[in-house]
Amino acid sequence: MSLSAPSRRLASLCLSCNPPISTTTLAHRTRIPIDAALRRTLSSSQPRRADSTSSDKPNPILEEWKRKNPGDAAAGKRPSLPAGGLTPQSGDIAASSIFEDERRAQEQKDAEDAEGAEGEEEPGVMKVGGIRRNSEIMARLLDPNPAAREKWEKKMVVRSLRKGGRLNKALFLKRTEREHLSKSHNLKTSVKKLGMVARQIAGKTLDDAIVQMRFSKKKVAIEVLEQLEKARDEAVVMRGMGLGLVGASKSATDEANPAKDDKSLEIQLKDGKRHKISDSSAIYIDQAWVGRGPYGKLPDYRARGRVFIMRTPWTSLSLVLKEEATRVREFEEREEKRKKAVTRNVWKHLPDRPVQLQRQWYSW
């Protein structure tokens, strides 16, 4: 590659002014070929340095200061730092932080300590959640009729002490047996379709009902399965059902139950079927019924531009969950009743009967 005419003239002038440079020395100093060194020296230009005073970039902070202080800007003054300098501001935690509740509690406690003396001096003032409230004004809403409240409390005390404090059968069962009622939201199906599913799971254990709904082909079975799982979780958490020997408090029925200590017991249900129980705390579905909900509206497009309005049904499902100890008690009550009926009215041949219609003379 040959150099251009101006470059050749410049090269000839430089070679005539300066002594010749040996190829070995130049190559040793630059570690690059001589042609590349000459090409870089002759053809390239010197880098230019930017002038620091010729910068025309805008300064947004300075522009904002000039807009806020037009008088100082016209006089040629420059913004200055405050007397104390730039003091760092204390940061804060986010509202979603796990320490937010602790900080609020500490602030509330400090405020209560600061205003504690003032609240004690004023009569009829009480603090609810760190807020000062007047007890007389609150009593008008919380206790509008004190006489009726005292009468009701007295009635409840008398009822609890009636019959020497003994409980009737209904209250005794409420205290000794666990029960949970769960109602679902409105499902988009009819009473007839959901009623068949309710009759299918009624009387089964909760685990068996979940398995039935998991493999069912019915469309509503998916929502029924979700309701069964929700009812199971509520019964375990809210009522302590289905815990077995985990640590739940045992009732008096469990103590007299022969099915405890992992011993299986076979009982007969109301419909005559035999049922085997291995855990008296297992949950079963005692009752399952459906309830009719509000009707929806759905257009039905017909011929000739006609549109009919169809009524789409909505139905709810209600479940009553109990433990197997309840079924054992019901079975024992039925057996006891059956044995009494058999042994009480036993027929005897020529029983001893008292003599009736006695007279002082003969009847013939």
CSV table of C-alpha atoms in Angstrom, one decimal:
chain,number,residue,atom,x,y,z
A,1,MET,CA,0.0,0.0,0.0
A,2,SER,CA,1.6,3.3,-1.1
A,3,LEU,CA,1.2,6.6,0.8
A,4,SER,CA,-0.6,9.5,-0.7
A,5,ALA,CA,1.2,12.5,-2.2
A,6,PRO,CA,1.0,14.8,0.9
A,7,SER,CA,2.1,12.0,3.1
A,8,ARG,CA,5.2,11.3,0.9
A,9,ARG,CA,6.2,15.0,1.0
A,10,LEU,CA,5.8,15.1,4.8
A,11,ALA,CA,7.9,11.9,5.1
A,12,SER,CA,10.6,13.3,2.9
A,13,LEU,CA,10.8,16.5,5.0
A,14,CYS,CA,11.0,14.6,8.3
A,15,LEU,CA,13.7,12.3,6.9
A,16,SER,CA,15.8,15.2,5.7
A,17,CYS,CA,15.5,17.1,9.0
A,18,ASN,CA,16.1,14.2,11.5
A,19,PRO,CA,18.9,11.6,11.4
A,20,PRO,CA,18.0,8.2,10.0
A,21,ILE,CA,16.5,5.7,12.4
A,22,SER,CA,17.7,2.2,12.2
A,23,THR,CA,15.2,-0.5,11.7
A,24,THR,CA,16.6,-2.6,14.5
A,25,THR,CA,16.4,0.2,17.1
A,26,LEU,CA,12.9,1.2,16.1
A,27,ALA,CA,11.7,-2.3,16.1
A,28,HIS,CA,13.3,-3.0,19.4
A,29,ARG,CA,11.7,0.1,21.0
A,30,THR,CA,8.2,-0.3,19.6
A,31,ARG,CA,8.0,-4.1,19.2
A,32,ILE,CA,6.0,-3.5,16.0
A,33,PRO,CA,6.9,-3.5,12.3
A,34,ILE,CA,8.5,-0.3,10.8
A,35,ASP,CA,5.8,0.1,8.3
A,36,ALA,CA,3.1,0.2,10.9
A,37,ALA,CA,5.1,2.7,13.0
A,38,LEU,CA,5.6,5.1,10.1
A,39,ARG,CA,2.0,4.7,9.1
A,40,ARG,CA,0.8,5.5,12.6
A,41,THR,CA,3.1,8.5,13.0
A,42,LEU,CA,2.5,10.1,9.6
A,43,SER,CA,-1.2,9.4,8.9
A,44,SER,CA,-2.8,9.6,12.3
A,45,SER,CA,-3.5,12.9,14.0
A,46,GLN,CA,-2.8,14.0,17.6
A,47,PRO,CA,-5.7,13.5,20.1
A,48,ARG,CA,-7.5,16.6,21.1
A,49,ARG,CA,-8.2,17.4,24.7
A,50,ALA,CA,-11.7,18.7,25.6
A,51,ASP,CA,-11.7,22.1,27.1
A,52,SER,CA,-13.2,22.0,30.6
A,53,THR,CA,-14.6,25.5,30.3
A,54,SER,CA,-16.5,24.9,27.0
A,55,SER,CA,-19.0,22.4,28.5
A,56,ASP,CA,-22.6,23.3,27.6
A,57,LYS,CA,-24.4,20.5,29.5
A,58,PRO,CA,-27.3,21.8,31.6
A,59,ASN,CA,-27.2,21.4,35.4
A,60,PRO,CA,-30.7,20.5,36.6
A,61,ILE,CA,-29.9,21.2,40.3
A,62,LEU,CA,-28.5,24.7,39.4
A,63,GLU,CA,-31.5,25.4,37.2
A,64,GLU,CA,-33.9,24.5,39.9
A,65,TRP,CA,-32.0,26.8,42.4
A,66,LYS,CA,-32.1,29.7,39.9
A,67,ARG,CA,-35.8,29.2,39.5
A,68,LYS,CA,-36.5,29.2,43.2
A,69,ASN,CA,-34.0,32.2,43.9
A,70,PRO,CA,-34.3,34.5,40.9
A,71,GLY,CA,-32.8,37.5,42.9
A,72,ASP,CA,-29.6,35.7,43.9
A,73,ALA,CA,-29.3,34.2,40.4
A,74,ALA,CA,-29.5,37.7,38.8
A,75,ALA,CA,-26.9,39.0,41.2
A,76,GLY,CA,-24.5,36.3,40.2
A,77,LYS,CA,-24.5,34.4,43.5
A,78,ARG,CA,-23.9,30.7,43.7
A,79,PRO,CA,-25.8,28.3,46.0
A,80,SER,CA,-24.1,27.6,49.3
A,81,LEU,CA,-24.4,24.7,51.8
A,82,PRO,CA,-26.4,25.2,55.0
A,83,ALA,CA,-24.6,26.3,58.2
A,84,GLY,CA,-24.6,22.8,59.7
A,85,GLY,CA,-23.7,21.1,56.5
A,86,LEU,CA,-25.5,18.2,55.0
A,87,THR,CA,-26.9,16.3,58.0
A,88,PRO,CA,-27.9,12.7,57.2
A,89,GLN,CA,-31.6,11.9,57.7
A,90,SER,CA,-32.6,8.8,59.6
A,91,GLY,CA,-34.1,6.1,57.4
A,92,ASP,CA,-37.3,4.1,58.0
A,93,ILE,CA,-38.4,0.5,57.5
A,94,ALA,CA,-41.0,-0.5,54.9
A,95,ALA,CA,-44.6,-1.0,55.9
A,96,SER,CA,-44.4,-4.7,55.0
A,97,SER,CA,-41.4,-5.4,57.3
A,98,ILE,CA,-41.7,-7.9,60.0
A,99,PHE,CA,-40.4,-5.3,62.5
A,100,GLU,CA,-43.2,-2.8,61.7
A,101,ASP,CA,-45.5,-4.2,64.5
A,102,GLU,CA,-42.7,-4.0,67.1
A,103,ARG,CA,-42.0,-0.4,66.2
A,104,ARG,CA,-45.6,0.6,66.4
A,105,ALA,CA,-46.0,-1.2,69.7
A,106,GLN,CA,-43.0,0.6,71.1
A,107,GLU,CA,-44.3,4.0,69.9
A,108,GLN,CA,-47.7,3.2,71.4
A,109,LYS,CA,-46.1,2.3,74.7
A,110,ASP,CA,-44.0,5.5,74.7
A,111,ALA,CA,-47.1,7.5,74.0
A,112,GLU,CA,-49.0,5.8,76.8
A,113,ASP,CA,-46.2,6.4,79.3
A,114,ALA,CA,-46.1,10.1,78.3
A,115,GLU,CA,-49.9,10.5,78.7
A,116,GLY,CA,-50.3,8.1,81.6
A,117,ALA,CA,-50.5,10.8,84.3
A,118,GLU,CA,-53.0,12.9,82.3
A,119,GLY,CA,-55.4,10.0,81.8
A,120,GLU,CA,-55.4,9.0,85.5
A,121,GLU,CA,-56.4,12.5,86.6
A,122,GLU,CA,-59.5,12.7,84.4
A,123,PRO,CA,-62.5,10.7,85.8
A,124,GLY,CA,-64.3,8.3,83.5
A,125,VAL,CA,-61.5,8.1,81.0
A,126,MET,CA,-60.1,4.7,79.9
A,127,LYS,CA,-57.6,3.6,77.2
A,128,VAL,CA,-58.6,1.1,74.5
A,129,GLY,CA,-55.9,0.2,72.1
A,130,GLY,CA,-53.8,3.2,73.1
A,131,ILE,CA,-56.8,5.6,72.4
A,132,ARG,CA,-58.4,7.5,75.2
A,133,ARG,CA,-62.1,6.9,75.4
A,134,ASN,CA,-64.9,8.0,77.7
A,135,SER,CA,-66.4,5.0,79.4
A,136,GLU,CA,-69.8,6.7,79.9
A,137,ILE,CA,-70.2,7.3,76.1
A,138,MET,CA,-69.1,3.7,75.3
A,139,ALA,CA,-71.6,2.2,77.8
A,140,ARG,CA,-74.4,3.8,75.9
A,141,LEU,CA,-73.6,1.6,72.9
A,142,LEU,CA,-72.1,-1.5,74.6
A,143,ASP,CA,-74.6,-1.8,77.4
A,144,PRO,CA,-77.7,0.1,76.4
A,145,ASN,CA,-80.0,-1.7,78.9
A,146,PRO,CA,-78.1,-2.7,82.1
A,147,ALA,CA,-81.3,-4.0,83.8
A,148,ALA,CA,-82.0,-6.5,81.1
A,149,ARG,CA,-78.4,-7.6,81.0
A,150,GLU,CA,-78.4,-8.3,84.7
A,151,LYS,CA,-81.7,-10.2,84.4
A,152,TRP,CA,-80.3,-12.3,81.6
A,153,GLU,CA,-77.2,-13.1,83.6
A,154,LYS,CA,-79.3,-14.1,86.6
A,155,LYS,CA,-81.4,-16.4,84.4
A,156,MET,CA,-78.3,-18.1,83.0
A,157,VAL,CA,-76.9,-18.7,86.5
A,158,VAL,CA,-80.2,-20.2,87.7
A,159,ARG,CA,-80.4,-22.4,84.7
A,160,SER,CA,-76.9,-23.8,85.3
A,161,LEU,CA,-77.8,-24.6,89.0
A,162,ARG,CA,-81.1,-26.2,88.2
A,163,LYS,CA,-81.3,-30.0,89.0
A,164,GLY,CA,-78.2,-29.7,91.2
A,165,GLY,CA,-76.0,-28.6,88.4
A,166,ARG,CA,-76.6,-31.8,86.4
A,167,LEU,CA,-76.7,-31.5,82.6
A,168,ASN,CA,-79.3,-33.0,80.4
A,169,LYS,CA,-78.4,-35.4,77.6
A,170,ALA,CA,-78.1,-32.8,74.9
A,171,LEU,CA,-75.7,-30.6,76.9
A,172,PHE,CA,-73.7,-33.6,78.0
A,173,LEU,CA,-73.2,-34.8,74.5
A,174,LYS,CA,-72.2,-31.3,73.4
A,175,ARG,CA,-69.5,-31.2,76.0
A,176,THR,CA,-68.1,-34.8,75.5
A,177,GLU,CA,-68.4,-35.2,71.7
A,178,ARG,CA,-67.0,-33.1,68.9
A,179,GLU,CA,-69.0,-31.9,66.0
A,180,HIS,CA,-68.4,-29.4,63.1
A,181,LEU,CA,-70.8,-27.9,60.7
A,182,SER,CA,-69.5,-26.6,57.3
A,183,LYS,CA,-71.5,-24.9,54.5
A,184,SER,CA,-70.1,-24.3,51.1
A,185,HIS,CA,-70.6,-21.4,48.8
A,186,ASN,CA,-73.3,-21.5,46.0
A,187,LEU,CA,-72.3,-24.0,43.4
A,188,LYS,CA,-73.4,-23.7,39.8
A,189,THR,CA,-75.5,-26.9,39.6
A,190,SER,CA,-79.0,-28.0,40.4
A,191,VAL,CA,-80.5,-29.5,43.6
A,192,LYS,CA,-81.1,-32.8,41.8
A,193,LYS,CA,-77.5,-33.2,40.6
A,194,LEU,CA,-75.9,-32.1,43.9
A,195,GLY,CA,-78.4,-34.1,46.0
A,196,MET,CA,-77.1,-37.4,44.4
A,197,VAL,CA,-73.5,-36.5,45.3
A,198,ALA,CA,-74.6,-35.6,48.9
A,199,ARG,CA,-76.3,-39.0,49.3
A,200,GLN,CA,-73.3,-40.7,48.0
A,201,ILE,CA,-70.9,-39.3,50.6
A,202,ALA,CA,-73.3,-39.2,53.6
A,203,GLY,CA,-72.3,-41.9,56.1
A,204,LYS,CA,-68.8,-42.4,54.7
A,205,THR,CA,-65.6,-41.6,56.5
A,206,LEU,CA,-64.0,-38.3,55.3
A,207,ASP,CA,-61.1,-40.1,53.7
A,208,ASP,CA,-63.4,-42.4,51.7
A,209,ALA,CA,-65.5,-39.5,50.6
A,210,ILE,CA,-62.5,-37.6,49.3
A,211,VAL,CA,-61.4,-40.6,47.3
A,212,GLN,CA,-64.8,-41.0,45.8
A,213,MET,CA,-64.9,-37.4,44.7
A,214,ARG,CA,-61.4,-37.5,43.4
A,215,PHE,CA,-62.2,-40.3,40.9
A,216,SER,CA,-65.8,-39.2,40.2
A,217,LYS,CA,-66.8,-38.3,36.6
A,218,LYS,CA,-69.3,-35.7,37.7
A,219,LYS,CA,-68.5,-32.0,37.0
A,220,VAL,CA,-69.5,-30.8,40.5
A,221,ALA,CA,-67.3,-33.4,42.1
A,222,ILE,CA,-64.2,-31.1,41.9
A,223,GLU,CA,-65.9,-28.4,43.9
A,224,VAL,CA,-67.3,-30.9,46.4
A,225,LEU,CA,-63.8,-32.3,46.8
A,226,GLU,CA,-62.5,-28.8,47.7
A,227,GLN,CA,-65.3,-28.3,50.2
A,228,LEU,CA,-64.5,-31.7,51.9
A,229,GLU,CA,-60.8,-30.7,52.2
A,230,LYS,CA,-61.8,-27.3,53.6
A,231,ALA,CA,-64.2,-28.9,56.1
A,232,ARG,CA,-61.6,-31.4,57.2
A,233,ASP,CA,-59.0,-28.6,57.9
A,234,GLU,CA,-61.6,-26.5,59.8
A,235,ALA,CA,-62.6,-29.5,61.9
A,236,VAL,CA,-59.0,-30.3,62.8
A,237,VAL,CA,-58.0,-26.7,63.6
A,238,MET,CA,-61.2,-25.4,65.2
A,239,ARG,CA,-62.6,-28.5,66.9
A,240,GLY,CA,-59.5,-30.7,67.4
A,241,MET,CA,-61.1,-33.6,65.6
A,242,GLY,CA,-59.3,-36.4,64.0
A,243,LEU,CA,-56.1,-36.0,66.1
A,244,GLY,CA,-56.3,-39.5,67.6
A,245,LEU,CA,-53.4,-40.0,70.1
A,246,VAL,CA,-51.6,-36.8,69.0
A,247,GLY,CA,-52.5,-35.0,72.2
A,248,ALA,CA,-56.1,-33.8,71.9
A,249,SER,CA,-58.1,-34.0,75.1
A,250,LYS,CA,-60.1,-37.2,75.3
A,251,SER,CA,-63.7,-37.0,76.2
A,252,ALA,CA,-65.6,-39.2,78.6
A,253,THR,CA,-66.9,-41.2,75.6
A,254,ASP,CA,-63.4,-42.0,74.5
A,255,GLU,CA,-62.5,-43.3,77.9
A,256,ALA,CA,-65.4,-45.8,77.9
A,257,ASN,CA,-64.9,-46.6,74.2
A,258,PRO,CA,-63.7,-50.2,73.6
A,259,ALA,CA,-62.3,-49.1,70.2
A,260,LYS,CA,-59.4,-47.2,71.7
A,261,ASP,CA,-55.8,-48.3,72.0
A,262,ASP,CA,-55.8,-49.3,68.3
A,263,LYS,CA,-58.2,-52.2,68.8
A,264,SER,CA,-60.6,-52.6,66.0
A,265,LEU,CA,-64.3,-52.8,66.7
A,266,GLU,CA,-67.1,-53.9,64.4
A,267,ILE,CA,-70.5,-52.3,64.8
A,268,GLN,CA,-73.7,-52.3,62.9
A,269,LEU,CA,-75.0,-49.1,61.4
A,270,LYS,CA,-78.6,-47.9,61.1
A,271,ASP,CA,-79.0,-49.3,57.6
A,272,GLY,CA,-77.8,-52.8,58.8
A,273,LYS,CA,-74.4,-52.6,57.3
A,274,ARG,CA,-71.3,-53.7,59.3
A,275,HIS,CA,-68.7,-51.1,59.9
A,276,LYS,CA,-65.2,-51.7,61.3
A,277,ILE,CA,-63.6,-49.0,63.5
A,278,SER,CA,-59.9,-48.9,64.3
A,279,ASP,CA,-59.6,-45.2,65.5
A,280,SER,CA,-62.4,-43.7,67.6
A,281,SER,CA,-61.3,-40.2,66.7
A,282,ALA,CA,-61.6,-40.6,62.9
A,283,ILE,CA,-63.9,-38.2,61.2
A,284,TYR,CA,-67.0,-39.3,59.2
A,285,ILE,CA,-69.8,-37.4,57.5
A,286,ASP,CA,-72.9,-37.7,59.7
A,287,GLN,CA,-75.2,-35.6,57.5
A,288,ALA,CA,-75.0,-34.0,54.1
A,289,TRP,CA,-77.8,-32.0,52.5
A,290,VAL,CA,-78.2,-29.4,49.8
A,291,GLY,CA,-79.8,-25.9,49.8
A,292,ARG,CA,-81.4,-24.1,46.9
A,293,GLY,CA,-79.7,-20.8,46.1
A,294,PRO,CA,-80.6,-17.8,43.9
A,295,TYR,CA,-81.3,-18.3,40.2
A,296,GLY,CA,-79.1,-16.7,37.6
A,297,LYS,CA,-79.9,-15.6,34.1
A,298,LEU,CA,-78.5,-16.9,30.8
A,299,PRO,CA,-79.6,-16.0,27.3
A,300,ASP,CA,-80.9,-18.7,25.0
A,301,TYR,CA,-80.7,-17.6,21.3
A,302,ARG,CA,-83.4,-19.1,19.1
A,303,ALA,CA,-84.5,-18.8,15.5
A,304,ARG,CA,-85.8,-15.6,13.9
A,305,GLY,CA,-83.9,-13.4,16.3
A,306,ARG,CA,-85.7,-14.5,19.4
A,307,VAL,CA,-83.9,-14.7,22.7
A,308,PHE,CA,-85.2,-16.6,25.7
A,309,ILE,CA,-83.9,-16.1,29.3
A,310,MET,CA,-82.9,-19.4,31.0
A,311,ARG,CA,-82.8,-19.6,34.8
A,312,THR,CA,-79.5,-21.2,35.9
A,313,PRO,CA,-79.7,-22.8,39.4
A,314,TRP,CA,-77.2,-22.3,42.2
A,315,THR,CA,-77.0,-24.8,45.1
A,316,SER,CA,-75.1,-25.0,48.3
A,317,LEU,CA,-73.8,-28.1,50.2
A,318,SER,CA,-73.8,-28.4,54.0
A,319,LEU,CA,-71.9,-31.1,55.9
A,320,VAL,CA,-72.0,-32.2,59.6
A,321,LEU,CA,-68.7,-33.9,60.6
A,322,LYS,CA,-68.5,-36.1,63.7
A,323,GLU,CA,-66.0,-38.6,65.2
A,324,GLU,CA,-66.4,-42.4,65.2
A,325,ALA,CA,-66.9,-42.3,68.9
A,326,THR,CA,-70.3,-40.9,68.2
A,327,ARG,CA,-71.2,-43.9,66.0
A,328,VAL,CA,-70.0,-46.3,68.7
A,329,ARG,CA,-72.2,-44.6,71.3
A,330,GLU,CA,-75.3,-44.7,69.0
A,331,PHE,CA,-74.6,-48.4,68.3
A,332,GLU,CA,-74.4,-49.2,72.0
A,333,GLU,CA,-77.7,-47.3,72.7
A,334,ARG,CA,-79.5,-49.2,70.0
A,335,GLU,CA,-78.2,-52.5,71.3
A,336,GLU,CA,-79.2,-51.6,74.9
A,337,LYS,CA,-82.7,-50.6,73.7
A,338,ARG,CA,-83.1,-53.8,71.7
A,339,LYS,CA,-82.1,-56.0,74.6
A,340,LYS,CA,-84.5,-54.2,76.9
A,341,ALA,CA,-87.3,-54.7,74.4
A,342,VAL,CA,-86.5,-58.5,74.2
A,343,THR,CA,-86.1,-59.2,77.9
A,344,ARG,CA,-88.9,-57.0,79.2
A,345,ASN,CA,-91.9,-58.6,77.3
A,346,VAL,CA,-91.0,-62.3,77.4
A,347,TRP,CA,-94.0,-64.5,76.9
A,348,LYS,CA,-94.6,-67.1,79.6
A,349,HIS,CA,-96.8,-70.2,79.4
A,350,LEU,CA,-99.7,-69.9,82.0
A,351,PRO,CA,-98.3,-67.0,84.0
A,352,ASP,CA,-99.2,-66.5,87.6
A,353,ARG,CA,-102.0,-64.0,87.6
A,354,PRO,CA,-103.9,-62.5,90.5
A,355,VAL,CA,-107.4,-63.7,91.2
A,356,GLN,CA,-110.0,-61.1,90.1
A,357,LEU,CA,-113.7,-60.6,90.7
A,358,GLN,CA,-113.9,-62.4,94.0
A,359,ARG,CA,-117.3,-62.7,95.7
A,360,GLN,CA,-118.6,-64.1,98.9
A,361,TRP,CA,-120.8,-66.5,97.0
A,362,TYR,CA,-120.4,-68.7,94.1
A,363,SER,CA,-120.9,-67.4,90.6
A,364,TRP,CA,-122.8,-70.5,89.3
